[in-house]
Structure formats: C-alpha cells, structure tokens
Coordinates of C-alpha atoms in Angstrom, one line a residue:
X94 CA 117.7 110.9 106.8
X95 CA 120.5 108.3 106.4
X96 CA 121.0 106.6 103.0
X97 CA 119.5 103.4 104.2
X98 CA 116.6 105.0 106.1
X99 CA 113.0 104.6 104.9
X100 CA 110.3 106.8 106.4
X101 CA 106.9 105.1 106.6
X102 CA 103.7 106.9 107.1
X103 CA 100.1 107.4 106.2
X104 CA 98.4 110.2 104.3
X105 CA 94.7 110.8 104.5
X106 CA 92.2 111.7 101.7
X107 CA 88.5 111.8 102.6
X108 CA 88.8 109.1 105.2
X109 CA 91.1 106.8 103.1
X110 CA 94.4 106.1 104.7
X111 CA 97.2 105.9 102.2
X112 CA 100.4 104.1 103.2
X113 CA 103.6 105.6 101.8
X114 CA 107.4 105.1 102.0
X115 CA 110.0 107.9 101.5
X116 CA 113.7 107.5 100.9
X117 CA 116.6 109.5 99.6
X118 CA 117.2 113.2 99.2
X119 CA 116.8 115.8 96.5
X120 CA 113.8 116.9 94.4
X121 CA 110.7 114.7 95.1
X122 CA 109.7 111.9 92.7
X123 CA 106.5 110.1 93.3
X124 CA 106.0 106.7 91.7
X125 CA 102.4 105.4 90.9
X126 CA 102.1 101.7 90.6
X127 CA 99.9 99.7 88.2
X128 CA 97.0 97.5 89.0
X129 CA 97.7 95.0 91.8
X130 CA 101.0 96.7 92.7
X131 CA 101.9 98.7 95.8
X132 CA 104.8 100.8 97.2
X133 CA 107.0 97.7 97.3
X134 CA 106.9 97.2 93.5
X135 CA 109.2 100.2 93.2
X136 CA 111.6 99.3 96.1
X137 CA 114.5 98.4 93.8
X138 CA 114.1 101.5 91.7
X139 CA 113.7 103.8 94.7
X140 CA 116.8 102.4 96.3
X141 CA 118.7 103.0 93.0
X142 CA 117.4 106.6 92.7
X143 CA 117.6 107.7 96.3
X144 CA 120.9 109.5 95.8
X145 CA 119.3 111.7 93.1
X146 CA 115.7 112.2 94.4
X147 CA 113.5 112.0 97.4
X148 CA 111.6 109.0 96.2
X149 CA 108.0 108.6 97.4
X150 CA 106.2 105.3 96.8
X151 CA 102.7 104.4 98.1
X152 CA 100.0 101.8 98.2
X153 CA 97.1 103.1 96.1
X154 CA 93.6 103.0 97.7
X155 CA 92.3 99.5 98.0
X156 CA 95.7 97.9 97.9
X157 CA 97.9 96.3 100.6
X158 CA 98.3 98.6 103.6
X159 CA 96.0 101.4 102.4
X160 CA 92.3 101.6 103.1
X161 CA 89.9 99.7 100.9
X162 CA 86.8 101.9 101.0
X163 CA 83.5 100.4 101.9
X164 CA 81.9 102.1 98.8
X165 CA 84.7 100.7 96.6
X166 CA 84.0 102.0 93.2
X167 CA 86.6 103.2 90.7
X168 CA 86.8 107.0 90.3
X169 CA 90.0 108.2 88.8
X170 CA 89.6 111.6 90.4
X171 CA 90.0 110.0 93.8
X172 CA 93.3 108.5 92.7
X173 CA 94.6 111.9 91.5
X174 CA 93.5 113.5 94.8
X175 CA 95.2 110.6 96.7
X176 CA 98.5 111.4 95.0
X177 CA 98.2 115.0 96.0
X178 CA 97.5 113.9 99.6
X179 CA 100.6 111.8 99.7
X180 CA 102.7 114.6 98.4
X181 CA 101.3 117.0 101.0
X182 CA 101.9 114.5 103.8
X183 CA 105.6 114.6 102.8
X184 CA 105.7 118.4 102.7
X185 CA 105.6 118.9 99.0
X186 CA 103.3 120.9 96.7
X187 CA 104.6 119.4 93.5
X188 CA 106.9 116.7 92.3
X189 CA 108.3 114.7 89.4
X190 CA 105.8 111.9 88.7
X191 CA 106.3 108.4 87.3
X192 CA 103.3 106.4 86.4
X193 CA 103.5 102.8 85.2
X194 CA 100.6 100.8 83.6
X195 CA 97.4 101.7 85.5
X196 CA 99.5 104.2 87.4
X197 CA 100.4 105.8 84.1
X198 CA 96.7 106.4 83.5
X199 CA 96.4 108.1 86.9
X200 CA 99.4 110.2 86.1
X201 CA 97.9 111.2 82.8
X202 CA 94.7 112.2 84.4
X203 CA 96.7 114.3 86.9
X204 CA 97.8 116.4 84.0
X205 CA 94.1 117.0 83.3
X206 CA 92.9 117.7 86.9
X207 CA 95.9 118.9 88.9
X208 CA 98.7 120.1 86.6
X209 CA 100.0 122.3 89.4
X210 CA 101.4 119.3 91.2
X211 CA 103.6 118.3 88.3
X212 CA 107.2 119.2 87.7
X213 CA 107.6 116.7 84.9
X214 CA 105.6 113.5 84.4
X215 CA 106.6 110.2 82.7
X216 CA 103.7 108.1 81.4
X217 CA 105.1 104.6 81.0
X218 CA 103.0 102.1 79.0
X219 CA 99.5 103.3 79.9
X220 CA 96.8 100.7 78.8
X221 CA 94.5 103.3 77.3
X222 CA 92.9 100.9 74.9
X223 CA 90.4 103.5 73.7
X224 CA 93.1 105.2 71.6
X225 CA 93.7 102.0 69.6
X226 CA 92.1 101.4 66.2
X227 CA 91.2 97.8 67.3
X228 CA 90.0 99.0 70.7
X229 CA 86.9 96.8 70.6
X230 CA 89.1 93.7 70.7
X231 CA 90.8 94.8 73.9
X232 CA 87.6 96.1 75.5
X233 CA 86.2 92.6 75.0
X234 CA 89.3 91.1 76.5
X235 CA 88.9 93.3 79.6
X236 CA 85.2 92.3 80.0
X237 CA 86.2 88.6 79.5
X238 CA 88.8 88.9 82.2
X239 CA 86.3 90.4 84.6
X240 CA 83.8 87.6 83.8
X241 CA 86.5 85.0 84.4
X242 CA 87.0 86.6 87.8
X243 CA 83.3 86.3 88.6
X244 CA 83.2 82.7 87.6
X245 CA 86.5 81.3 88.7
X246 CA 87.9 83.9 91.1
X247 CA 90.2 87.0 91.0
X248 CA 93.5 85.0 91.2
X249 CA 92.7 83.0 88.0
X250 CA 91.5 86.1 86.3
X251 CA 94.7 88.0 87.2
X252 CA 96.8 85.1 85.9
X253 CA 94.8 85.3 82.6
X254 CA 95.3 89.0 82.5
X255 CA 99.0 88.8 83.2
X256 CA 99.5 86.3 80.5
X257 CA 98.5 88.9 78.0
X258 CA 101.4 91.1 79.1
X259 CA 103.9 88.5 77.6
X260 CA 106.5 89.3 80.2
X261 CA 109.7 87.3 80.3
X262 CA 109.4 84.6 83.0
X263 CA 112.7 85.8 84.4
X264 CA 111.2 89.0 85.7
X265 CA 109.1 87.2 88.3
X266 CA 112.1 86.2 90.3
X267 CA 112.8 90.0 90.8
X268 CA 109.4 90.7 92.3
X269 CA 110.0 91.4 96.0
X270 CA 109.0 88.5 98.3
X271 CA 107.2 90.8 100.8
X272 CA 105.1 92.2 98.0
X273 CA 104.0 88.7 96.9
X274 CA 103.0 88.1 100.5
X275 CA 100.9 91.2 100.6
X276 CA 99.2 90.3 97.3
X277 CA 97.8 87.3 99.1
X278 CA 97.3 88.8 102.5
X279 CA 95.3 91.8 101.3
X280 CA 93.7 90.1 98.3
X281 CA 95.0 92.7 95.9
X282 CA 93.8 90.8 92.8
X283 CA 90.2 91.4 93.9
X284 CA 90.8 95.1 93.8
X285 CA 92.3 94.9 90.4
X286 CA 89.8 92.6 88.7
X287 CA 86.5 93.7 90.4
X288 CA 87.1 97.4 91.0
X289 CA 89.7 98.9 88.7
X290 CA 89.8 96.8 85.5
X291 CA 86.7 97.9 83.7
X292 CA 86.9 101.5 84.9
X293 CA 90.4 101.9 83.7
X294 CA 89.6 100.3 80.3
X295 CA 87.0 103.0 79.7
X296 CA 89.5 105.8 80.2
X297 CA 89.8 108.4 77.5
X298 CA 92.4 111.2 77.9
X299 CA 91.4 114.8 77.5
X300 CA 94.1 115.9 75.1
X301 CA 92.9 119.5 74.9
X302 CA 93.1 120.1 78.7
X303 CA 96.6 118.6 78.9
X304 CA 97.8 120.8 76.1
X305 CA 96.1 123.9 77.5
X306 CA 97.8 123.2 80.9
X307 CA 101.2 123.2 79.2
X308 CA 102.4 120.2 81.3
X309 CA 105.9 118.9 80.8
X310 CA 104.9 115.4 79.9
X311 CA 106.7 112.4 78.3
X312 CA 105.1 109.2 77.0
X313 CA 107.3 106.1 77.2
X314 CA 107.3 102.4 76.4
X315 CA 109.9 99.7 76.6
X316 CA 111.9 98.6 73.6
X317 CA 110.8 95.0 74.0
X318 CA 107.2 96.1 74.4
X319 CA 107.3 98.1 71.1
X320 CA 109.0 95.3 69.3
X321 CA 106.2 92.9 70.3
X322 CA 103.6 95.6 69.5
X323 CA 101.8 95.0 72.8
X324 CA 98.6 96.8 73.2
X325 CA 99.5 98.6 76.5
X326 CA 102.7 100.0 75.0
X327 CA 101.7 101.0 71.5
X328 CA 99.3 103.5 73.1
X329 CA 102.2 105.7 74.1
X330 CA 103.3 107.0 70.7
X331 CA 99.6 107.5 69.8
X332 CA 99.0 109.6 72.9
X333 CA 102.3 111.5 72.4
X334 CA 101.4 112.4 68.8
X335 CA 98.0 113.8 70.0
X336 CA 99.7 115.8 72.8
X337 CA 102.6 116.9 70.5
X338 CA 105.0 115.8 73.2
X339 CA 108.1 113.5 73.3
X340 CA 107.8 109.7 73.0
X341 CA 110.7 108.0 74.8
X342 CA 111.8 104.4 74.4
X343 CA 112.9 102.9 77.7
X344 CA 114.9 99.7 78.2
X345 CA 113.0 96.4 78.3
X346 CA 109.4 95.6 78.9
X347 CA 106.4 96.6 81.0
X348 CA 108.2 96.0 84.4
X349 CA 111.8 96.4 83.5
X350 CA 112.4 98.7 86.5
X351 CA 112.4 95.3 88.4
X352 CA 115.0 93.4 86.3
X353 CA 116.9 96.2 84.5
X354 CA 116.8 98.6 87.4
X355 CA 120.1 100.4 86.6
X356 CA 119.5 100.9 82.9
X357 CA 115.9 101.9 83.6
X358 CA 116.7 104.3 86.3
X359 CA 119.4 106.0 84.3
X360 CA 117.0 106.6 81.5
X361 CA 114.5 108.1 83.9
X362 CA 117.2 110.3 85.4
X363 CA 118.2 111.5 82.0
X364 CA 114.7 112.7 81.2
X365 CA 113.9 114.2 84.6
X366 CA 117.2 116.0 85.2
X367 CA 117.8 117.2 81.6

C-alpha cells in the first residue's frame, strides 16, 4: 500500500454490509465514530496517523454507506460484533481501539463482550449519562430531543442536540465536505435521533466484567470539555475511578481530532505506543 492509498471495502455481519476504509501501515487501529458520524469523520486523523498505524475507519450500521437494517432497533451487542467483523475483514484478530462519543460507548461495551479483540482501548468522552449524579436531567434532555424529532423532524432535533455540545463554531469548517453530503444523502440524523439516541442514553457499563477481563483501557476527555464541565465529558473520570484505570486529558473539545489533529493525534500515539 502506498502512503496515499486508501483501501475501501465491505465487511458483513448477519446480513449487514459495513463500509470501511483502511490506510497506512503498522499495528491496526480501528476508530469508532459517534452518532451521526461515519468513516469520513476520522479522515484527517487517519491521514495523520497512517505512518504509525494501519488505521481502519468504518460507517457504523445504519449510517452512510453501510446497511440500514429493516428491523432497525438499537442493540449495542450488534455494534460490538460489527467492529469485530470489520477487523476480521481486514485480516486482524485484535487491534487498538479508539471510540469517540457514542463510539466510545460501543468501545466500552467491547471491553465487556469481546475483550479478546482489544490491544488497548481509548474511551473518549462517552455520554454515559447514567453515571452522573444528575442523570435524570440528561435523560429528560434525551427524551425531549427524541420528541422534537417526532414533531419537527430529525434535522431540527439533531441541531438542538448538537447545541448542547457547546462546540466552538470554528470546528464546523473542518468537517469534511463529503461527509456533510452523506449526512443529507443517507439521512444520518434519522438514525441518530430515532434509533440510537434513547438506547445509548440507557447504557450502564458493567464495571465488574471490564475489571475481570483485565482490559488495557484509558478514559479520556478534552481539556475544554472538562473546563466547561460538559455532561458527556465529566463521565470519563467517573468511569475511570470505578474501573481503577487512567483518566487522560486530551487537547480541546469533543471533536478536536478535526481541528487540532496533530496535537490530538500525538496524544493518542503517546498512549497507544507507550
């Protein structure tokens, strides 16, 4: 594979076709995107890391070029099995794993269900609201977002949801144009609001199983996220404390792999290659 080459393909899991992209060389690193995202969300990061890792990115089920199942219910075990299928399609039994946002919840559950596929895993800003003392406030927020979608449509609900992230407006100019086009073409917001949102908000990590599996796991949140005490980021030190594992502060905010790619990528390399 040349430095500029990207291998595109599909993995299969129980009839679901999962689009993936692979670039680079070295130990495998699979990146799991958050709600609404797809493989393209990690393009800048993957291109930066390709000299250090074989970087695998993919569209999760229901998003963009991957199959949206007819019986389209959220079952987190399906997403864990999907990740394994993508790894196997690329010829790997295990890998470094990076999960961001909803992808961080999936990565966390991988430590429960399939620890054997994990070399090291970084859980970046998982919105596990059930670990928060004021969880009822955020569970109500998720339900309200869902109901806005029912009444006014998934795009407005997604905008409402994204507003809660308090991201700097400058980050949006770093979102790849082709990803924005797929968001509209494949109606990704429908998958986020009507299929994943409430299911993800009910997630509770099984601390005992993760500890028993002795997974090499790191919880992480951005410096800006922690300073602003955002609900999706303050979960990380809580989970880390329960797992007795490291909590790492990354540069920036929820999506800083887009606008602070080099700093963010260097921090990731430091953890994975240490």
